[in-house]
Coordinates of C-alpha atoms in Angstrom, one line a residue:
R221 CA 0.0 -0.1 0.1
E222 CA 1.1 3.6 -0.6
H223 CA 1.4 4.6 3.0
Q224 CA 3.7 1.7 3.9
T225 CA 7.4 2.2 4.1
V226 CA 9.0 -0.8 2.2
D227 CA 12.5 -1.9 3.5
T228 CA 13.1 -5.2 1.7
F229 CA 11.5 -7.6 -0.7
A230 CA 12.2 -11.0 -2.2
L231 CA 10.9 -13.0 -5.1
L232 CA 10.2 -16.6 -3.9
P233 CA 9.0 -19.8 -5.8
P234 CA 5.4 -20.6 -6.0
S235 CA 4.0 -21.6 -2.6
R236 CA 1.0 -21.6 -0.6
D237 CA 3.2 -20.7 2.3
H238 CA 4.4 -17.3 0.9
H239 CA 1.8 -15.0 -0.7
L240 CA 1.3 -11.4 -1.6
R241 CA -1.5 -10.2 0.4
L242 CA -3.7 -8.0 -1.9
R243 CA -6.7 -5.7 -1.1
G244 CA -9.3 -7.9 0.7
G245 CA -6.7 -10.6 1.6
N246 CA -6.7 -12.5 -2.0
Y247 CA -3.8 -14.2 -3.3
S248 CA -2.9 -16.4 -6.3
P249 CA -1.5 -19.8 -5.7
G250 CA 0.9 -21.3 -8.1
L251 CA 2.4 -17.9 -9.1
P252 CA 5.8 -16.6 -7.8
T253 CA 5.3 -14.8 -4.6
V254 CA 6.5 -11.4 -3.3
V255 CA 7.2 -11.2 0.4
I256 CA 7.2 -7.6 1.8
D257 CA 8.7 -6.6 5.1
H258 CA 7.8 -3.1 6.5
H259 CA 8.1 -1.1 9.7
N260 CA 5.2 -1.5 11.8
D261 CA 3.2 1.9 12.0
K262 CA 2.2 1.0 15.7
S263 CA 5.9 0.6 16.6
R264 CA 6.7 4.1 15.1
K265 CA 4.0 5.7 17.0
S266 CA 5.0 4.1 20.3
R267 CA 8.7 5.3 19.8
W268 CA 7.5 8.8 19.1
A269 CA 5.2 8.9 22.1
C270 CA 8.1 7.6 24.2
F271 CA 10.4 10.4 23.0
K272 CA 7.7 13.1 23.6
R273 CA 7.4 11.8 27.1
F274 CA 11.1 12.5 27.7
L275 CA 11.0 15.7 25.7
K276 CA 8.2 17.5 27.4
P277 CA 9.7 17.8 30.9
I278 CA 13.0 19.0 29.4
L279 CA 11.3 21.9 27.7
V280 CA 9.3 22.7 30.8
I281 CA 12.4 22.8 32.8
L282 CA 14.2 25.0 30.1
G283 CA 11.3 27.3 30.1
M284 CA 11.2 27.6 33.7
I285 CA 14.9 28.7 33.7
L286 CA 14.2 31.3 31.1
L287 CA 11.3 32.6 33.0
V288 CA 13.2 32.9 36.2
D289 CA 16.1 34.6 34.5
I290 CA 13.7 37.2 32.9
V291 CA 11.8 37.9 36.0
S292 CA 15.0 38.1 38.1
D293 CA 15.9 41.2 36.0
Y294 CA 12.9 42.9 37.6
F295 CA 13.5 42.2 41.2
F296 CA 17.4 41.3 41.5
V297 CA 19.1 44.3 42.9
G298 CA 22.7 42.9 43.3
S299 CA 24.6 41.4 46.1
N300 CA 26.8 44.3 47.3
P301 CA 27.4 43.6 51.1
A302 CA 27.9 47.2 51.9
P303 CA 28.2 50.7 50.2
P304 CA 31.7 51.2 48.3
I305 CA 34.5 52.2 50.6
I306 CA 36.8 55.0 49.7
Q307 CA 39.2 55.7 52.6
R308 CA 41.2 58.6 51.6
D309 CA 40.6 62.0 50.7
Y310 CA 41.7 62.3 46.9
S311 CA 40.7 65.9 46.6
Q312 CA 44.2 66.9 47.8
I313 CA 46.3 65.1 45.2
N314 CA 48.7 67.3 43.6
S315 CA 51.3 65.1 42.1
I316 CA 51.9 61.3 41.2
Q317 CA 53.9 60.8 44.4
D318 CA 50.8 61.5 46.4
L319 CA 49.2 58.4 45.1
Q320 CA 49.3 55.1 46.8
S321 CA 47.8 51.6 46.1
G322 CA 49.6 49.3 48.3
D323 CA 47.4 49.9 51.3
V324 CA 44.0 49.9 49.6
E325 CA 41.5 47.5 51.1
P326 CA 39.6 46.1 49.5
K327 CA 41.4 45.9 46.2
C328 CA 38.8 43.8 44.6
F329 CA 35.0 44.8 44.1
H330 CA 33.3 43.9 47.3
K331 CA 35.9 41.1 47.8
Q332 CA 35.0 39.3 44.6
S333 CA 37.2 36.1 44.5
T334 CA 37.4 36.5 40.6
C335 CA 39.2 39.8 40.7
K336 CA 42.2 40.1 38.4
C337 CA 42.6 44.0 39.3
L338 CA 46.1 45.5 38.2
N339 CA 48.2 47.9 40.2
P340 CA 46.5 51.2 39.3
I341 CA 49.8 53.2 39.8
E342 CA 51.9 51.0 37.2
P343 CA 51.6 51.0 33.4
A344 CA 50.6 47.8 31.8
D345 CA 50.5 46.9 28.0
H346 CA 49.0 44.2 25.8
L347 CA 51.7 43.8 23.5
D348 CA 51.2 40.0 23.6
N349 CA 47.8 40.6 21.8
P350 CA 48.7 41.2 18.1
Q351 CA 45.4 43.2 17.6
W352 CA 46.0 45.4 20.4
A353 CA 49.5 46.2 19.3
R354 CA 48.4 46.9 15.7
V355 CA 45.7 49.5 17.2
H356 CA 48.4 51.1 19.4
H357 CA 50.7 51.4 16.5
F358 CA 48.0 53.0 14.5
N359 CA 47.2 55.5 17.2
K360 CA 51.0 56.5 17.5
E361 CA 51.0 57.3 13.7
N362 CA 47.5 59.0 13.8
A363 CA 49.0 61.2 16.8
Q364 CA 52.1 62.3 14.7
A365 CA 50.0 62.9 11.8
R366 CA 47.4 65.1 13.6
L367 CA 49.3 67.7 15.4
D368 CA 46.7 70.3 14.6
A369 CA 44.2 68.6 17.1
D370 CA 42.4 71.0 19.4
V371 CA 41.1 68.1 21.8
V372 CA 42.6 64.6 22.0
F373 CA 40.2 61.8 23.4
F374 CA 41.8 58.9 25.2
G375 CA 39.9 56.0 26.5
D376 CA 38.5 52.4 25.8
S377 CA 36.1 51.0 23.3
I378 CA 33.7 53.9 23.9
T379 CA 36.4 56.3 22.7
E380 CA 37.7 53.9 20.0
A381 CA 34.1 53.6 18.6
W382 CA 34.3 57.4 17.6
L383 CA 36.3 56.0 14.5
G384 CA 33.6 53.2 14.1
T385 CA 36.1 50.4 15.1
S386 CA 36.6 47.9 17.8
W387 CA 40.4 46.6 17.9
G388 CA 41.1 48.4 14.7
R389 CA 38.2 46.5 12.9
I390 CA 35.2 48.0 11.4
N391 CA 32.5 47.6 13.8
A392 CA 28.9 47.4 12.2
K393 CA 27.1 48.2 15.5
V394 CA 28.7 51.8 15.4
H395 CA 29.3 52.4 11.6
L396 CA 27.5 55.8 11.6
V397 CA 29.4 57.2 14.7
P398 CA 32.3 58.4 12.6
Q399 CA 30.0 60.7 10.8
V400 CA 29.0 62.1 14.2
F401 CA 32.5 62.6 15.2
E402 CA 33.3 64.4 12.0
S403 CA 30.3 66.7 12.3
Y404 CA 31.7 67.9 15.8
F405 CA 35.5 67.4 15.4
S406 CA 36.4 68.1 11.9
V407 CA 36.6 71.7 10.9
E408 CA 36.6 70.6 7.2
Q409 CA 33.2 68.8 7.8
G410 CA 31.7 71.6 9.8
G411 CA 32.6 71.0 13.2
E412 CA 34.1 73.7 15.6
F413 CA 37.1 71.7 16.7
E414 CA 39.6 69.4 15.4
G415 CA 39.5 66.2 17.4
L416 CA 41.7 63.2 17.6
A417 CA 40.3 59.9 19.0
L418 CA 42.9 57.5 20.7
G419 CA 41.0 54.7 22.2
I420 CA 41.4 50.9 22.3
A421 CA 38.6 48.4 23.1
G422 CA 38.9 46.6 26.5
D423 CA 41.6 49.0 28.0
L424 CA 42.0 49.5 31.6
S425 CA 43.4 52.6 33.3
P426 CA 46.9 51.1 33.3
N427 CA 46.8 50.2 29.6
V428 CA 45.9 54.0 28.9
L429 CA 48.8 55.2 31.2
W430 CA 51.2 52.9 29.3
R431 CA 49.9 54.2 25.8
I432 CA 50.3 57.7 27.0
Q433 CA 54.1 56.9 27.9
N434 CA 54.8 55.0 24.7
G435 CA 54.1 57.3 22.1
E436 CA 50.4 58.2 21.7
L437 CA 51.0 61.7 23.1
P438 CA 54.2 62.9 21.2
D439 CA 55.9 66.1 22.4
A440 CA 54.9 68.0 19.1
L441 CA 51.2 67.3 19.8
E442 CA 50.0 70.2 21.9
P443 CA 46.2 70.0 22.2
Q444 CA 44.3 72.7 24.1
V445 CA 42.1 70.0 25.8
I446 CA 42.7 66.3 26.6
W447 CA 39.4 64.4 27.2
L448 CA 39.8 61.2 29.3
L449 CA 37.1 58.5 29.8
I450 CA 38.2 55.4 31.3
G451 CA 37.5 53.1 34.3
T452 CA 34.3 51.0 33.2
N453 CA 36.6 48.0 32.3
D454 CA 38.4 48.2 35.5
F455 CA 35.1 47.5 37.3
G456 CA 33.3 45.1 34.6
N457 CA 36.4 43.2 33.4
T458 CA 38.9 42.9 36.3
W459 CA 36.5 43.6 39.2
C460 CA 38.4 46.3 40.9
S461 CA 37.2 48.0 44.0
A462 CA 35.9 51.7 43.7
E463 CA 38.9 53.2 45.3
T464 CA 41.3 51.1 43.1
V465 CA 39.3 52.4 40.0
L466 CA 39.5 55.9 41.3
I467 CA 43.4 55.7 41.9
G468 CA 43.9 54.4 38.3
I469 CA 41.9 57.2 36.7
I470 CA 43.6 60.0 38.8
R471 CA 47.1 58.4 38.0
V472 CA 46.5 58.8 34.2
V473 CA 45.3 62.4 34.8
E474 CA 48.4 63.2 36.8
E475 CA 50.6 61.8 33.9
L476 CA 48.7 64.1 31.4
L477 CA 49.2 67.1 33.7
Q478 CA 53.1 66.4 33.9
R479 CA 53.4 65.6 30.1
K480 CA 51.1 68.6 28.8
P481 CA 51.5 71.7 31.1
A482 CA 49.6 73.9 28.8
A483 CA 46.5 71.7 28.4
T484 CA 43.4 71.4 30.4
I485 CA 42.5 67.7 31.2
V486 CA 38.8 67.0 31.3
V487 CA 37.9 63.7 33.3
N488 CA 34.7 62.4 31.8
G489 CA 32.8 60.7 34.7
I490 CA 32.4 56.9 34.1
L491 CA 29.3 56.6 31.8
P492 CA 26.3 54.7 33.4
R493 CA 26.0 50.9 32.6
T494 CA 24.0 47.9 33.9
Y495 CA 23.7 44.2 33.6
N496 CA 19.9 44.4 34.0
R497 CA 18.1 43.5 30.9
Q498 CA 15.5 46.3 31.3
G499 CA 18.4 48.9 31.7
Y500 CA 17.9 49.8 35.4
V501 CA 21.1 50.9 36.7
A502 CA 20.4 50.3 40.3
R503 CA 19.4 46.7 39.8
G504 CA 21.7 43.7 39.0
R505 CA 21.2 40.5 37.4
S506 CA 21.6 36.8 38.6
R507 CA 24.5 34.9 37.2
K508 CA 23.9 32.9 33.9
W509 CA 24.0 29.2 34.9
W510 CA 26.4 28.6 31.9
K511 CA 28.9 31.4 32.9
S512 CA 30.7 29.6 35.7
K513 CA 33.6 31.9 35.8
A514 CA 31.5 35.0 36.4
P515 CA 31.1 36.3 39.9
P516 CA 28.2 34.8 42.1
S517 CA 26.0 37.6 40.5
M518 CA 26.0 40.3 38.0
P519 CA 25.4 43.0 40.5
S520 CA 24.6 46.7 40.1
L521 CA 27.8 48.7 39.5
W522 CA 25.8 52.1 39.9
D523 CA 26.7 53.0 43.7
D524 CA 30.4 52.4 42.8
I525 CA 30.3 54.5 39.7
E526 CA 28.7 57.1 41.7
A527 CA 31.2 57.0 44.3
V528 CA 34.0 57.1 41.9
N529 CA 32.6 60.1 39.9
E530 CA 31.9 62.0 43.2
E531 CA 35.4 61.7 44.1
L532 CA 36.7 62.8 40.7
K533 CA 34.5 65.8 40.9
N534 CA 36.1 66.8 44.1
Y535 CA 39.5 66.0 42.8
A536 CA 39.0 68.3 39.8
N537 CA 37.3 71.1 41.6
S538 CA 40.7 71.5 43.7
R539 CA 43.2 70.5 41.0
E540 CA 44.5 73.3 38.7
R541 CA 43.9 72.6 35.1
V542 CA 41.4 69.8 35.6
E543 CA 37.8 69.9 34.8
Y544 CA 35.1 67.3 35.5
F545 CA 32.3 66.4 33.2
E546 CA 29.3 64.2 33.5
T547 CA 26.4 63.4 31.1
R548 CA 22.9 62.1 32.0
A549 CA 21.9 62.0 28.3
F550 CA 21.4 58.3 28.1
F551 CA 18.7 58.1 30.7
V552 CA 15.0 57.5 29.7
D553 CA 14.1 60.2 32.6
R554 CA 17.1 62.0 33.9
L555 CA 15.1 63.2 36.9
A556 CA 13.8 59.9 38.0
P557 CA 14.6 58.5 41.5
E558 CA 17.7 56.5 41.7
E559 CA 15.9 53.2 41.9
N560 CA 14.0 54.0 38.8
L561 CA 16.8 55.4 36.7
Q562 CA 16.8 53.5 33.5
L563 CA 19.0 53.5 30.3
D564 CA 17.4 54.4 27.1
G565 CA 18.0 51.3 24.7
K566 CA 17.7 53.6 21.7
L567 CA 20.8 55.6 23.0
M568 CA 22.6 52.7 24.8
P569 CA 21.4 49.4 23.1
D570 CA 23.7 47.1 25.0
F571 CA 23.5 49.2 28.2
L572 CA 27.2 50.0 28.0
H573 CA 28.1 51.4 24.5
P574 CA 26.2 54.4 23.0
S575 CA 24.5 54.2 19.8
A576 CA 25.1 56.8 17.1
E577 CA 22.1 58.9 18.4
G578 CA 23.7 58.5 21.9
Y579 CA 27.0 59.7 20.6
R580 CA 25.2 62.8 18.9
L581 CA 23.6 63.9 22.1
W582 CA 26.9 63.3 24.2
G583 CA 28.9 64.8 21.5
Q584 CA 26.9 68.2 21.7
E585 CA 27.3 68.2 25.4
I586 CA 31.3 67.7 24.8
V587 CA 31.2 70.6 22.3
D588 CA 29.3 73.0 24.8
K589 CA 31.9 72.0 27.6
L590 CA 34.9 72.7 25.0
K591 CA 33.5 76.1 24.4
M592 CA 33.4 77.1 27.9
I593 CA 36.9 75.7 28.5
M594 CA 38.5 77.5 25.5
S595 CA 36.8 80.8 26.1
K596 CA 38.3 80.8 29.8
Q597 CA 41.7 80.0 28.4
D598 CA 41.3 82.9 26.1
L599 CA 40.4 85.2 29.0
D600 CA 43.5 83.9 30.9

């Protein structure tokens, strides 16, 4: 029959013992007989039913895990055992020699066991990574070729994205950002200033310090302003404590002040970020079960970011030639209470890196700040 699946058949001599069953059960004795073997439909259905019995609970369990993961984003608020501790008063730092890191406790983010925090005082390279080394070499050449820059931007992936790249490779997620950068920081394209972006994705404060000391800020390059944004990876990649992150940022600023005595250094406060899938900065996220190397939870970093930014503001207010800048452009409602502060997915899609529109809003604020600084320089 057409619905049967035939596996094998054989032509046998005439026999009453072997016959071909036709419709109605008739057969023809004395003729050669075809014996047909086929799968039993009932057996197939039985195996499929058995498989479904095993499959159903597995799907239910996976669905429950996904549901718990989604719901936890709304209610999980992190596992910070205490507010961030910053022991010293960094508003009185006046030189590199004033900085210490050996006695900082805790060194790691709320005593996270996975901390790989570097010494924030000492420079550190990534020359063992060919891509990092290649971007560093590109930055050095670019710095030598752009001696007319009014403002130089140093930082990590957020700074490198001004060029539309990540580790020197075109990044499709930010392919429109270079147009935004040129509209603000290329006089030829209608911008008010000449800008130079020197960022490398994934960089920590000690990495930026090393790059400054090794060719990315040549003597012939004399910008009026150096804009620094660094520190988010010191939290999220190596899980440093707030005080360790703060020391690393101030260490870079002091290096810039020493190398460029005529420039104003702008410290951009660490941008808001979150692991929470809905973008709430004061809420964390429980650890993914397949990420065994992650901390016990993906906590909210907001209290620590706020603590570092507040200390940077105090430091800048008392340190000559240092300005502090902070943006709240990436929030849905900038005036919302802290527990409801939510990042706008259109301006920061992954809740860490701005979109082209996010860069546009932030860039306009940078331009406004630069105008204030340079008008003050003209008066001086």
